[in-house]
Tab-separated table of N, CA and C in Angstrom:
chain	number	residue	atom	x	y	z
O	155	UNK	N	10.129	12.238	-4.758
O	155	UNK	CA	11.641	11.304	-4.463
O	155	UNK	C	12.689	12.157	-5.437
O	156	UNK	N	12.165	13.061	-6.154
O	156	UNK	CA	13.120	14.201	-6.783
O	156	UNK	C	13.780	15.146	-5.536
O	157	UNK	N	13.045	15.264	-4.878
O	157	UNK	CA	13.994	16.174	-3.222
O	157	UNK	C	15.196	16.067	-3.117
O	158	UNK	N	14.842	14.312	-2.696
O	158	UNK	CA	15.366	13.192	-2.206
O	158	UNK	C	17.390	13.027	-3.130
O	159	UNK	N	16.517	12.820	-4.717
O	159	UNK	CA	17.618	12.622	-5.522
O	159	UNK	C	18.273	14.659	-5.971
O	160	UNK	N	17.686	14.975	-5.212
O	160	UNK	CA	19.049	16.574	-5.839
O	160	UNK	C	19.939	16.323	-4.489
O	161	UNK	N	18.957	15.883	-2.957
O	161	UNK	CA	19.962	16.235	-2.058
O	161	UNK	C	21.382	15.101	-2.437
O	162	UNK	N	21.388	14.885	-2.892
O	162	UNK	CA	22.243	13.660	-2.969
O	162	UNK	C	23.418	14.127	-3.578
O	163	UNK	N	23.589	15.067	-4.291
O	163	UNK	CA	24.347	15.439	-4.952
O	163	UNK	C	24.609	15.285	-6.247
O	164	UNK	N	23.726	13.704	-6.349
O	164	UNK	CA	24.141	12.932	-8.208
O	164	UNK	C	23.217	12.720	-8.749
O	165	UNK	N	21.981	13.700	-8.532
O	165	UNK	CA	20.382	13.610	-9.050
O	165	UNK	C	20.457	12.575	-10.381
O	166	UNK	N	21.467	13.076	-11.237
O	166	UNK	CA	21.522	11.279	-12.454
O	166	UNK	C	21.340	10.157	-11.557
O	167	UNK	N	22.050	9.862	-10.903
O	167	UNK	CA	22.371	8.023	-10.248
O	167	UNK	C	21.188	7.549	-8.746
O	168	UNK	N	20.489	9.007	-8.582
O	168	UNK	CA	19.349	8.370	-8.431
O	168	UNK	C	18.090	7.722	-8.504
O	169	UNK	N	17.387	6.303	-7.981
O	169	UNK	CA	16.605	4.977	-8.313
O	169	UNK	C	16.269	5.205	-6.918
O	170	UNK	N	14.968	5.144	-7.197
O	170	UNK	CA	13.882	3.750	-6.178
O	170	UNK	C	13.752	2.923	-6.333
O	171	UNK	N	13.412	1.966	-4.956
O	171	UNK	CA	13.468	0.423	-5.299
O	171	UNK	C	13.195	-0.057	-4.035
O	172	UNK	N	11.470	0.575	-4.277
O	172	UNK	CA	9.701	-0.157	-3.604
O	172	UNK	C	9.417	-1.640	-3.180
O	173	UNK	N	10.098	-1.556	-2.386
O	173	UNK	CA	9.959	-3.798	-2.211
O	173	UNK	C	8.887	-3.386	-1.415
O	174	UNK	N	8.303	-4.773	-1.303
O	174	UNK	CA	7.194	-5.230	-0.888
O	174	UNK	C	7.546	-5.457	0.134
O	175	UNK	N	6.646	-6.138	1.551
O	175	UNK	CA	6.034	-6.151	2.649
O	175	UNK	C	5.608	-7.670	3.198
O	176	UNK	N	6.116	-8.942	3.247
O	176	UNK	CA	7.585	-9.025	4.248
O	176	UNK	C	8.733	-9.272	2.476
O	177	UNK	N	9.607	-8.405	2.265
O	177	UNK	CA	9.991	-7.933	1.110
O	177	UNK	C	10.981	-9.799	1.386
O	178	UNK	N	11.247	-10.497	2.034
O	178	UNK	CA	12.296	-12.163	2.220
O	178	UNK	C	10.591	-13.202	1.219
O	179	UNK	N	9.475	-12.203	1.331
O	179	UNK	CA	8.718	-13.232	0.559
O	179	UNK	C	7.460	-12.977	-0.902
O	180	UNK	N	7.779	-11.351	-0.782
O	180	UNK	CA	6.993	-10.752	-1.976
O	180	UNK	C	8.161	-10.716	-2.939
O	181	UNK	N	7.508	-10.718	-4.013
O	181	UNK	CA	8.491	-11.030	-5.453
O	181	UNK	C	8.302	-10.122	-5.989
O	182	UNK	N	7.816	-8.957	-6.618
O	182	UNK	CA	7.781	-7.444	-6.554
O	182	UNK	C	8.411	-6.726	-5.756
O	183	UNK	N	9.457	-5.611	-6.915
O	183	UNK	CA	10.103	-4.576	-6.613
O	183	UNK	C	9.378	-3.465	-7.903
O	184	UNK	N	9.134	-2.154	-7.350
O	184	UNK	CA	8.886	-1.811	-8.224
O	184	UNK	C	10.157	-0.005	-8.450
O	185	UNK	N	10.650	-0.384	-9.781
O	185	UNK	CA	11.619	0.802	-9.750
O	185	UNK	C	11.381	2.022	-9.952
O	186	UNK	N	11.815	2.360	-9.302
O	186	UNK	CA	11.087	3.969	-10.065
O	186	UNK	C	11.930	5.263	-10.574
O	187	UNK	N	11.802	5.259	-10.960
O	187	UNK	CA	13.090	6.719	-12.204
O	187	UNK	C	12.209	7.994	-11.568
O	188	UNK	N	13.310	8.670	-11.251
O	188	UNK	CA	13.025	9.712	-11.086
O	188	UNK	C	13.269	10.541	-12.484
O	189	UNK	N	13.222	11.350	-12.816
O	189	UNK	CA	13.403	12.475	-14.218
O	189	UNK	C	14.834	13.241	-14.547
O	190	UNK	N	15.242	12.793	-13.058
O	190	UNK	CA	16.715	12.765	-13.208
O	190	UNK	C	17.497	12.190	-13.694
O	191	UNK	N	17.245	10.221	-13.127
O	191	UNK	CA	17.830	9.621	-13.497
O	191	UNK	C	18.401	8.856	-14.635
O	192	UNK	N	19.268	8.598	-14.931
O	192	UNK	CA	20.089	8.398	-15.897
O	192	UNK	C	20.453	6.558	-16.196
O	193	UNK	N	19.526	6.271	-17.772
O	193	UNK	CA	19.628	4.815	-18.238
O	193	UNK	C	20.615	4.533	-17.506
O	194	UNK	N	22.320	4.453	-17.462
O	194	UNK	CA	23.104	3.600	-17.343
O	194	UNK	C	22.404	2.986	-15.074
O	195	UNK	N	22.478	4.462	-14.528
O	195	UNK	CA	21.458	4.061	-13.374
O	195	UNK	C	20.462	3.370	-13.074
O	196	UNK	N	19.515	2.910	-13.863
O	196	UNK	CA	17.976	2.736	-14.062
O	196	UNK	C	18.305	1.216	-14.514
O	197	UNK	N	18.815	1.362	-15.301
O	197	UNK	CA	19.610	-0.207	-15.981
O	197	UNK	C	20.294	-0.868	-14.882
O	198	UNK	N	20.804	-0.264	-14.204
O	198	UNK	CA	21.870	-1.393	-13.087
O	198	UNK	C	21.174	-1.471	-12.438
O	199	UNK	N	20.074	-0.712	-11.637
O	199	UNK	CA	18.751	-1.046	-11.021
O	199	UNK	C	17.886	-2.411	-10.622
O	200	UNK	N	17.631	-1.917	-12.185
O	200	UNK	CA	16.542	-2.880	-12.510
O	200	UNK	C	17.400	-5.130	-12.789
O	201	UNK	N	18.456	-4.578	-13.527
O	201	UNK	CA	19.188	-5.954	-13.153
O	201	UNK	C	19.690	-5.560	-11.166
O	202	UNK	N	20.218	-5.105	-10.793
O	202	UNK	CA	20.648	-5.292	-9.295
O	202	UNK	C	19.250	-6.587	-8.731
O	203	UNK	N	17.476	-5.674	-9.038
O	203	UNK	CA	16.683	-6.326	-8.443
O	203	UNK	C	16.244	-7.388	-8.935
O	204	UNK	N	16.465	-8.124	-10.423
O	204	UNK	CA	16.503	-9.245	-10.927
O	204	UNK	C	17.837	-10.061	-10.424
O	205	UNK	N	18.833	-9.799	-10.455
O	205	UNK	CA	19.385	-11.500	-9.475
O	205	UNK	C	19.695	-11.184	-8.380
O	206	UNK	N	18.503	-10.726	-7.797
O	206	UNK	CA	17.511	-10.933	-6.485
O	206	UNK	C	16.796	-11.671	-6.416
O	207	UNK	N	16.145	-12.190	-7.519
O	207	UNK	CA	15.671	-12.978	-7.825
O	207	UNK	C	13.842	-12.341	-8.106
O	208	UNK	N	14.005	-11.094	-7.812
O	208	UNK	CA	13.000	-10.871	-7.998
O	208	UNK	C	12.542	-9.981	-9.589
O	209	UNK	N	11.019	-9.781	-9.203
O	209	UNK	CA	9.935	-9.113	-10.172
O	209	UNK	C	10.548	-7.691	-10.698
O	210	UNK	N	11.082	-7.258	-11.246
O	210	UNK	CA	11.583	-5.548	-11.135
O	210	UNK	C	10.698	-5.393	-12.494
O	211	UNK	N	9.552	-4.135	-12.077
O	211	UNK	CA	8.744	-4.021	-12.888
O	211	UNK	C	9.106	-1.371	-13.060
O	212	UNK	N	9.051	-1.379	-13.756
O	212	UNK	CA	10.021	0.156	-13.811
O	212	UNK	C	8.703	0.550	-13.775
O	213	UNK	N	8.576	1.768	-12.991
O	213	UNK	CA	7.817	3.069	-12.833
O	213	UNK	C	7.998	4.042	-12.638
O	214	UNK	N	7.080	5.919	-13.033
O	214	UNK	CA	8.148	6.658	-12.711
O	214	UNK	C	7.486	6.983	-11.415
O	215	UNK	N	8.271	8.205	-11.122
O	215	UNK	CA	8.353	9.103	-9.631
O	215	UNK	C	6.692	9.124	-9.451
O	216	UNK	N	5.738	8.813	-9.669
O	216	UNK	CA	4.874	9.537	-9.479
O	216	UNK	C	3.636	8.558	-7.491
O	217	UNK	N	3.070	9.755	-7.402
O	217	UNK	CA	2.802	9.257	-5.967
O	217	UNK	C	1.851	7.895	-5.960
O	218	UNK	N	2.527	7.140	-5.464
O	218	UNK	CA	1.889	5.667	-5.502
O	218	UNK	C	2.376	4.568	-6.403
O	219	UNK	N	3.280	5.149	-7.064
O	219	UNK	CA	3.458	4.040	-7.866
O	219	UNK	C	2.466	3.793	-8.405
O	220	UNK	N	2.809	2.299	-8.369
O	220	UNK	CA	1.759	1.771	-9.364
O	220	UNK	C	0.497	0.125	-8.607
O	221	UNK	N	1.424	0.070	-7.798
O	221	UNK	CA	0.497	-0.993	-7.034
O	221	UNK	C	-0.267	-0.156	-5.725
O	222	UNK	N	0.079	1.023	-5.064
O	222	UNK	CA	-0.211	1.597	-3.862
O	222	UNK	C	-1.514	2.659	-4.815
O	223	UNK	N	-1.101	2.915	-6.285
O	223	UNK	CA	-2.233	3.772	-6.369
O	223	UNK	C	-3.363	2.902	-6.844
O	224	UNK	N	-3.277	1.701	-7.343
O	224	UNK	CA	-4.753	0.874	-6.914
O	224	UNK	C	-5.058	-0.259	-6.175
O	225	UNK	N	-4.560	-0.698	-5.408
O	225	UNK	CA	-4.761	-1.037	-3.574
O	225	UNK	C	-5.197	0.155	-2.697
O	226	UNK	N	-4.867	1.007	-2.748
O	226	UNK	CA	-5.426	1.822	-1.409
O	226	UNK	C	-6.496	2.258	-2.317
O	227	UNK	N	-7.200	2.678	-3.151
O	227	UNK	CA	-8.681	2.831	-3.684
O	227	UNK	C	-9.488	1.957	-2.916
O	228	UNK	N	-8.743	0.514	-3.790
O	228	UNK	CA	-9.704	-0.968	-3.504
O	228	UNK	C	-9.736	-1.281	-1.848
O	229	UNK	N	-8.517	-1.033	-0.914
O	229	UNK	CA	-8.971	-1.626	0.093
O	229	UNK	C	-9.848	0.002	0.824
O	230	UNK	N	-9.701	1.066	0.690
O	230	UNK	CA	-10.309	1.838	0.627
O	230	UNK	C	-12.200	2.446	0.119
O	231	UNK	N	-12.503	1.537	-0.973
O	231	UNK	CA	-13.998	1.363	-0.711
O	231	UNK	C	-14.380	0.248	-0.235
O	232	UNK	N	-13.571	-1.000	-0.019
O	232	UNK	CA	-13.869	-2.091	0.724
O	232	UNK	C	-14.474	-1.315	2.717
O	233	UNK	N	-13.331	-0.743	2.449
O	233	UNK	CA	-14.449	0.222	4.120
O	233	UNK	C	-15.439	0.546	4.075
O	234	UNK	N	-15.038	1.880	2.426
O	234	UNK	CA	-16.952	2.445	2.803
O	234	UNK	C	-18.407	0.898	2.353
O	235	UNK	N	-17.254	0.206	0.959
O	235	UNK	CA	-18.924	-0.566	1.636
O	235	UNK	C	-18.916	-1.339	2.772
O	236	UNK	N	-18.246	-1.618	3.309
O	236	UNK	CA	-18.642	-1.878	5.198
O	236	UNK	C	-19.332	-0.993	5.744
O	237	UNK	N	-19.295	0.141	5.833
O	237	UNK	CA	-19.908	1.735	6.485
O	237	UNK	C	-20.642	2.141	6.060
O	238	UNK	N	-21.245	0.833	4.262
O	238	UNK	CA	-22.433	1.577	4.011
O	238	UNK	C	-23.754	0.513	4.169
O	239	UNK	N	-22.724	-0.337	5.219
O	239	UNK	CA	-23.823	-1.884	5.538
O	239	UNK	C	-23.655	-3.117	3.748
O	240	UNK	N	-22.926	-2.198	2.720
O	240	UNK	CA	-22.724	-3.533	1.535
O	240	UNK	C	-22.449	-5.278	2.159
O	241	UNK	N	-21.742	-5.842	3.277
O	241	UNK	CA	-21.406	-6.662	3.933
O	241	UNK	C	-21.260	-6.906	4.860
O	242	UNK	N	-20.858	-7.308	5.454
O	242	UNK	CA	-19.689	-7.189	6.709
O	242	UNK	C	-18.330	-7.607	6.257
O	243	UNK	N	-18.069	-7.726	7.746
O	243	UNK	CA	-16.365	-7.184	7.271
O	243	UNK	C	-16.202	-9.175	6.588
O	244	UNK	N	-16.517	-10.015	7.221
O	244	UNK	CA	-15.912	-11.042	6.492
O	244	UNK	C	-17.224	-11.276	5.486
O	245	UNK	N	-17.332	-11.093	5.063
O	245	UNK	CA	-18.531	-11.217	3.553
O	245	UNK	C	-17.776	-10.427	3.238
O	246	UNK	N	-17.462	-9.398	3.008
O	246	UNK	CA	-16.896	-8.384	2.202
O	246	UNK	C	-14.998	-9.260	2.027
O	247	UNK	N	-15.009	-9.621	1.999
O	247	UNK	CA	-13.258	-10.357	3.067
O	247	UNK	C	-13.741	-11.918	1.851
O	248	UNK	N	-14.827	-12.700	2.028
O	248	UNK	CA	-14.722	-14.028	1.979
O	248	UNK	C	-14.945	-13.682	-0.102
O	249	UNK	N	-16.283	-12.828	-0.429
O	249	UNK	CA	-16.458	-12.270	-1.574
O	249	UNK	C	-15.245	-11.783	-2.692
O	250	UNK	N	-13.991	-11.398	-1.948
O	250	UNK	CA	-13.192	-10.824	-2.987
O	250	UNK	C	-12.104	-11.718	-2.876
O	251	UNK	N	-12.233	-13.017	-2.016
O	251	UNK	CA	-11.216	-13.748	-1.674
O	251	UNK	C	-11.862	-15.052	-3.327
O	252	UNK	N	-12.844	-15.232	-2.421
O	252	UNK	CA	-13.857	-16.210	-3.896
O	252	UNK	C	-14.043	-15.847	-4.748
O	253	UNK	N	-14.629	-14.294	-5.714
O	253	UNK	CA	-15.072	-14.121	-6.247
O	253	UNK	C	-13.809	-13.166	-7.489
O	254	UNK	N	-13.252	-12.845	-6.641
O	254	UNK	CA	-11.294	-11.963	-7.220
O	254	UNK	C	-10.475	-12.635	-7.507
O	255	UNK	N	-10.247	-14.086	-6.676
O	255	UNK	CA	-8.458	-14.926	-6.519
O	255	UNK	C	-7.654	-14.099	-5.431
O	256	UNK	N	-8.160	-13.264	-5.036
O	256	UNK	CA	-6.988	-12.401	-3.948
O	256	UNK	C	-6.738	-13.863	-2.904
O	257	UNK	N	-5.102	-13.741	-2.308
O	257	UNK	CA	-5.312	-14.596	-1.320
O	257	UNK	C	-5.694	-14.102	0.092
O	258	UNK	N	-5.863	-13.040	0.201
O	258	UNK	CA	-6.487	-12.407	1.047
O	258	UNK	C	-7.699	-10.865	1.062
O	259	UNK	N	-8.598	-10.446	2.039
O	259	UNK	CA	-9.497	-9.947	1.343
O	259	UNK	C	-8.590	-8.438	1.334
O	260	UNK	N	-9.814	-7.575	1.237
O	260	UNK	CA	-9.352	-6.098	1.225
O	260	UNK	C	-9.102	-5.804	2.843
O	261	UNK	N	-9.590	-6.409	4.117
O	261	UNK	CA	-10.209	-5.891	5.128
O	261	UNK	C	-9.132	-5.885	5.929
O	262	UNK	N	-8.561	-7.456	5.704
O	262	UNK	CA	-7.670	-8.762	6.720
O	262	UNK	C	-6.159	-7.292	5.633
O	263	UNK	N	-6.249	-8.029	4.230
O	263	UNK	CA	-5.127	-7.032	3.937
O	263	UNK	C	-4.844	-5.425	4.458
O	264	UNK	N	-6.080	-4.559	4.417
O	264	UNK	CA	-5.057	-3.299	5.198
O	264	UNK	C	-5.299	-3.298	6.944
O	265	UNK	N	-5.792	-4.758	7.279
O	265	UNK	CA	-5.067	-4.650	8.732
O	265	UNK	C	-3.631	-4.826	8.615
O	266	UNK	N	-3.248	-6.289	7.435
O	266	UNK	CA	-2.085	-6.420	7.243
O	266	UNK	C	-0.929	-5.613	7.404
O	267	UNK	N	-0.876	-5.088	5.781
O	267	UNK	CA	0.417	-3.426	5.852
O	267	UNK	C	-0.356	-2.654	7.048
O	268	UNK	N	-1.491	-2.790	7.692
O	268	UNK	CA	-1.382	-1.770	8.678
O	268	UNK	C	-2.414	-0.289	8.637
O	269	UNK	N	-2.589	0.240	9.736
O	269	UNK	CA	-4.302	0.855	9.124
O	269	UNK	C	-3.284	2.069	9.020
O	270	UNK	N	-2.317	2.241	10.431
O	270	UNK	CA	-1.571	3.042	10.399
O	270	UNK	C	-0.870	3.776	9.136
O	271	UNK	N	-0.464	2.884	8.237
O	271	UNK	CA	0.313	2.735	7.039
O	271	UNK	C	-0.602	3.492	5.088
O	272	UNK	N	-1.445	2.651	5.183
O	272	UNK	CA	-2.599	2.947	4.859
O	272	UNK	C	-2.961	4.509	5.369
O	273	UNK	N	-3.207	5.206	6.334
O	273	UNK	CA	-3.585	6.081	6.679
O	273	UNK	C	-3.177	6.935	6.000
O	274	UNK	N	-1.160	6.794	6.294
O	274	UNK	CA	-0.641	7.633	5.747
O	274	UNK	C	-0.242	7.546	3.579
O	275	UNK	N	-0.405	6.218	3.510
O	275	UNK	CA	-0.276	6.542	1.954
O	275	UNK	C	-1.488	6.763	1.324
O	276	UNK	N	-2.814	7.492	2.158
O	276	UNK	CA	-4.091	7.890	1.502
O	276	UNK	C	-3.314	8.712	1.559
O	277	UNK	N	-2.688	9.884	2.608
O	277	UNK	CA	-2.320	10.973	2.538
O	277	UNK	C	-1.902	11.985	1.673
O	278	UNK	N	-0.645	11.152	1.838
O	278	UNK	CA	0.381	11.106	0.437
O	278	UNK	C	-0.385	11.323	-0.959
O	279	UNK	N	-1.713	10.472	-0.950
O	279	UNK	CA	-1.898	10.441	-2.156
O	279	UNK	C	-3.231	11.539	-2.528
O	280	UNK	N	-4.106	11.492	-1.686
O	280	UNK	CA	-5.180	12.693	-1.294
O	280	UNK	C	-4.048	13.637	-1.564
O	281	UNK	N	-3.302	14.396	-0.681
O	281	UNK	CA	-2.271	15.583	-1.135
O	281	UNK	C	-1.881	15.767	-2.366
O	282	UNK	N	-1.374	14.597	-3.521
O	282	UNK	CA	-0.953	14.742	-4.341
O	282	UNK	C	-2.774	15.104	-5.878
O	283	UNK	N	-3.175	13.858	-5.871
O	283	UNK	CA	-4.747	14.298	-6.726
O	283	UNK	C	-5.763	15.041	-6.355
O	284	UNK	N	-5.955	15.279	-4.905
O	284	UNK	CA	-7.092	15.871	-4.429
O	284	UNK	C	-8.749	15.170	-4.444
O	285	UNK	N	-8.315	13.880	-4.753
O	285	UNK	CA	-9.572	13.011	-5.472
O	285	UNK	C	-9.540	12.206	-4.250
O	286	UNK	N	-11.037	12.303	-3.913
O	286	UNK	CA	-12.152	10.976	-2.945
O	286	UNK	C	-11.803	9.688	-2.987
O	287	UNK	N	-11.195	9.017	-4.190
O	287	UNK	CA	-11.051	7.873	-3.772
O	287	UNK	C	-9.504	7.512	-2.752
O	288	UNK	N	-9.390	8.804	-2.573
O	288	UNK	CA	-7.889	8.539	-1.226
O	288	UNK	C	-8.137	9.109	-0.390
O	289	UNK	N	-9.093	10.014	0.132
O	289	UNK	CA	-9.869	10.228	0.783
O	289	UNK	C	-9.906	9.063	2.182
O	290	UNK	N	-9.119	9.461	3.445
O	290	UNK	CA	-10.320	8.417	4.968
O	290	UNK	C	-11.445	8.434	5.024
O	291	UNK	N	-11.914	7.149	4.633
O	291	UNK	CA	-13.240	6.776	5.034
O	291	UNK	C	-13.269	7.292	6.613
O	292	UNK	N	-14.447	7.715	7.346
O	292	UNK	CA	-14.929	7.694	8.750
O	292	UNK	C	-14.683	6.476	9.195
O	293	UNK	N	-15.103	5.737	9.472
O	293	UNK	CA	-14.434	4.444	10.270
O	293	UNK	C	-12.654	3.907	9.882
O	294	UNK	N	-12.077	4.657	9.439
O	294	UNK	CA	-10.345	4.176	8.476
O	294	UNK	C	-10.456	5.315	10.036
O	295	UNK	N	-10.767	6.810	10.330
O	295	UNK	CA	-9.839	7.409	10.744
O	295	UNK	C	-10.399	6.955	12.607
O	296	UNK	N	-11.708	7.172	12.609
O	296	UNK	CA	-11.750	6.325	14.002
O	296	UNK	C	-10.838	4.823	14.512
O	297	UNK	N	-10.478	4.095	14.139
O	297	UNK	CA	-9.539	3.425	13.896
O	297	UNK	C	-8.247	4.170	14.559
O	298	UNK	N	-7.849	5.227	14.074
O	298	UNK	CA	-6.536	5.144	13.643
O	298	UNK	C	-6.738	6.084	15.316
O	299	UNK	N	-7.963	6.886	14.928
O	299	UNK	CA	-7.902	7.490	16.523
O	299	UNK	C	-7.966	6.749	17.701
O	300	UNK	N	-8.280	5.704	17.593
O	300	UNK	CA	-8.473	4.205	19.066
O	300	UNK	C	-7.374	3.781	19.158
O	301	UNK	N	-6.439	3.887	18.199
O	301	UNK	CA	-5.133	2.719	17.732
O	301	UNK	C	-5.175	1.819	17.447
O	302	UNK	N	-6.307	2.123	16.463
O	302	UNK	CA	-5.974	0.482	16.083
O	302	UNK	C	-5.303	0.195	14.358
O	303	UNK	N	-4.444	-0.962	14.977
O	303	UNK	CA	-4.254	-0.746	13.592
O	303	UNK	C	-3.807	-1.708	12.731
O	304	UNK	N	-4.690	-2.379	12.865
O	304	UNK	CA	-4.085	-4.059	12.561
O	304	UNK	C	-3.065	-4.700	13.426
O	305	UNK	N	-2.500	-5.630	12.047
O	305	UNK	CA	-2.417	-6.632	13.520
O	305	UNK	C	-1.219	-6.677	14.589
O	306	UNK	N	-0.520	-4.890	13.653
O	306	UNK	CA	0.386	-4.657	14.393
O	306	UNK	C	0.034	-4.147	15.886
O	307	UNK	N	-0.724	-3.847	16.354
O	307	UNK	CA	-1.568	-3.065	17.245
O	307	UNK	C	-2.171	-4.440	17.954
O	308	UNK	N	-2.430	-5.288	17.608
O	308	UNK	CA	-3.205	-6.013	17.406
O	308	UNK	C	-4.226	-6.473	18.115
O	309	UNK	N	-5.375	-4.706	17.428
O	309	UNK	CA	-6.923	-4.880	16.796
O	309	UNK	C	-7.200	-4.204	15.527
O	310	UNK	N	-7.920	-4.463	14.248
O	310	UNK	CA	-7.705	-3.513	13.214
O	310	UNK	C	-9.389	-3.896	12.953
O	311	UNK	N	-9.769	-4.385	11.848
O	311	UNK	CA	-11.307	-5.208	11.222
O	311	UNK	C	-11.379	-5.758	11.653
O	312	UNK	N	-10.403	-6.516	12.888
O	312	UNK	CA	-10.286	-8.485	13.624
O	312	UNK	C	-9.272	-8.193	14.558
O	313	UNK	N	-9.536	-9.070	15.732
O	313	UNK	CA	-9.056	-8.883	16.718
O	313	UNK	C	-7.721	-10.093	16.918
O	314	UNK	N	-6.877	-9.822	17.160
O	314	UNK	CA	-5.875	-11.010	16.889
O	314	UNK	C	-4.911	-10.810	18.371
O	315	UNK	N	-6.045	-11.192	19.359
O	315	UNK	CA	-5.190	-11.137	20.810
O	315	UNK	C	-5.489	-13.323	20.786
O	316	UNK	N	-6.502	-13.361	20.624
O	316	UNK	CA	-6.435	-14.428	21.167
O	316	UNK	C	-5.608	-15.853	19.571
O	317	UNK	N	-6.239	-16.927	20.061
O	317	UNK	CA	-5.548	-18.070	18.827
O	317	UNK	C	-5.156	-17.723	17.607
O	318	UNK	N	-6.783	-17.348	17.160
O	318	UNK	CA	-6.602	-16.830	15.704
O	318	UNK	C	-7.254	-15.730	15.278
O	319	UNK	N	-7.453	-15.399	14.818
O	319	UNK	CA	-8.308	-14.124	14.413
O	319	UNK	C	-10.173	-13.883	14.441
O	320	UNK	N	-10.094	-12.461	14.930
O	320	UNK	CA	-11.405	-13.376	15.241
O	320	UNK	C	-12.095	-11.907	14.818
O	321	UNK	N	-13.569	-11.538	14.832
O	321	UNK	CA	-14.171	-9.974	14.147
O	321	UNK	C	-13.695	-9.414	14.675
O	322	UNK	N	-13.725	-7.972	15.323
O	322	UNK	CA	-13.720	-7.215	16.090
O	322	UNK	C	-14.977	-6.715	16.217
O	323	UNK	N	-15.485	-7.181	17.318
O	323	UNK	CA	-17.380	-7.275	17.701
O	323	UNK	C	-17.294	-5.503	18.002
O	324	UNK	N	-16.400	-4.207	17.881
O	324	UNK	CA	-16.719	-3.134	18.691
O	324	UNK	C	-17.250	-2.473	16.716
O	325	UNK	N	-17.000	-3.065	15.680
O	325	UNK	CA	-17.133	-2.964	14.817
O	325	UNK	C	-18.830	-3.317	14.086
């Protein structure tokens, strides 16, 4: 973000607001402070987000911020667990819903986020940290090559072409 801040010519007044999708439903907004952001601007951004009824969480300008830094490896590990036959798509999703209290499983979540979006975030995180946990698992690479981006394309870990999502039989 510092490149964007510098391009404005007023880097001290630049702040990032990372809304979650769908923004009208999700409560969290990560309020991202650049190294150049002054206190007044940052405080105004926090207040703006709160005035929208959102939960404003401050974070620094680091790749992935807070949520994606933690969430992306979780989804990638679920894909690796599928590749290693630890469980099926449904078993992995059901286990995480029941065992961790998540509203949806990690493979459903990956489809919802968009596998192309997940892949792009992986690229940013891997370029920054060079850690295996951020690398594309082979199944994700193959799905992206096939044009399977999840819900937005109609097929991902699940097939969304019918009345209700069904397991993608090709996986």
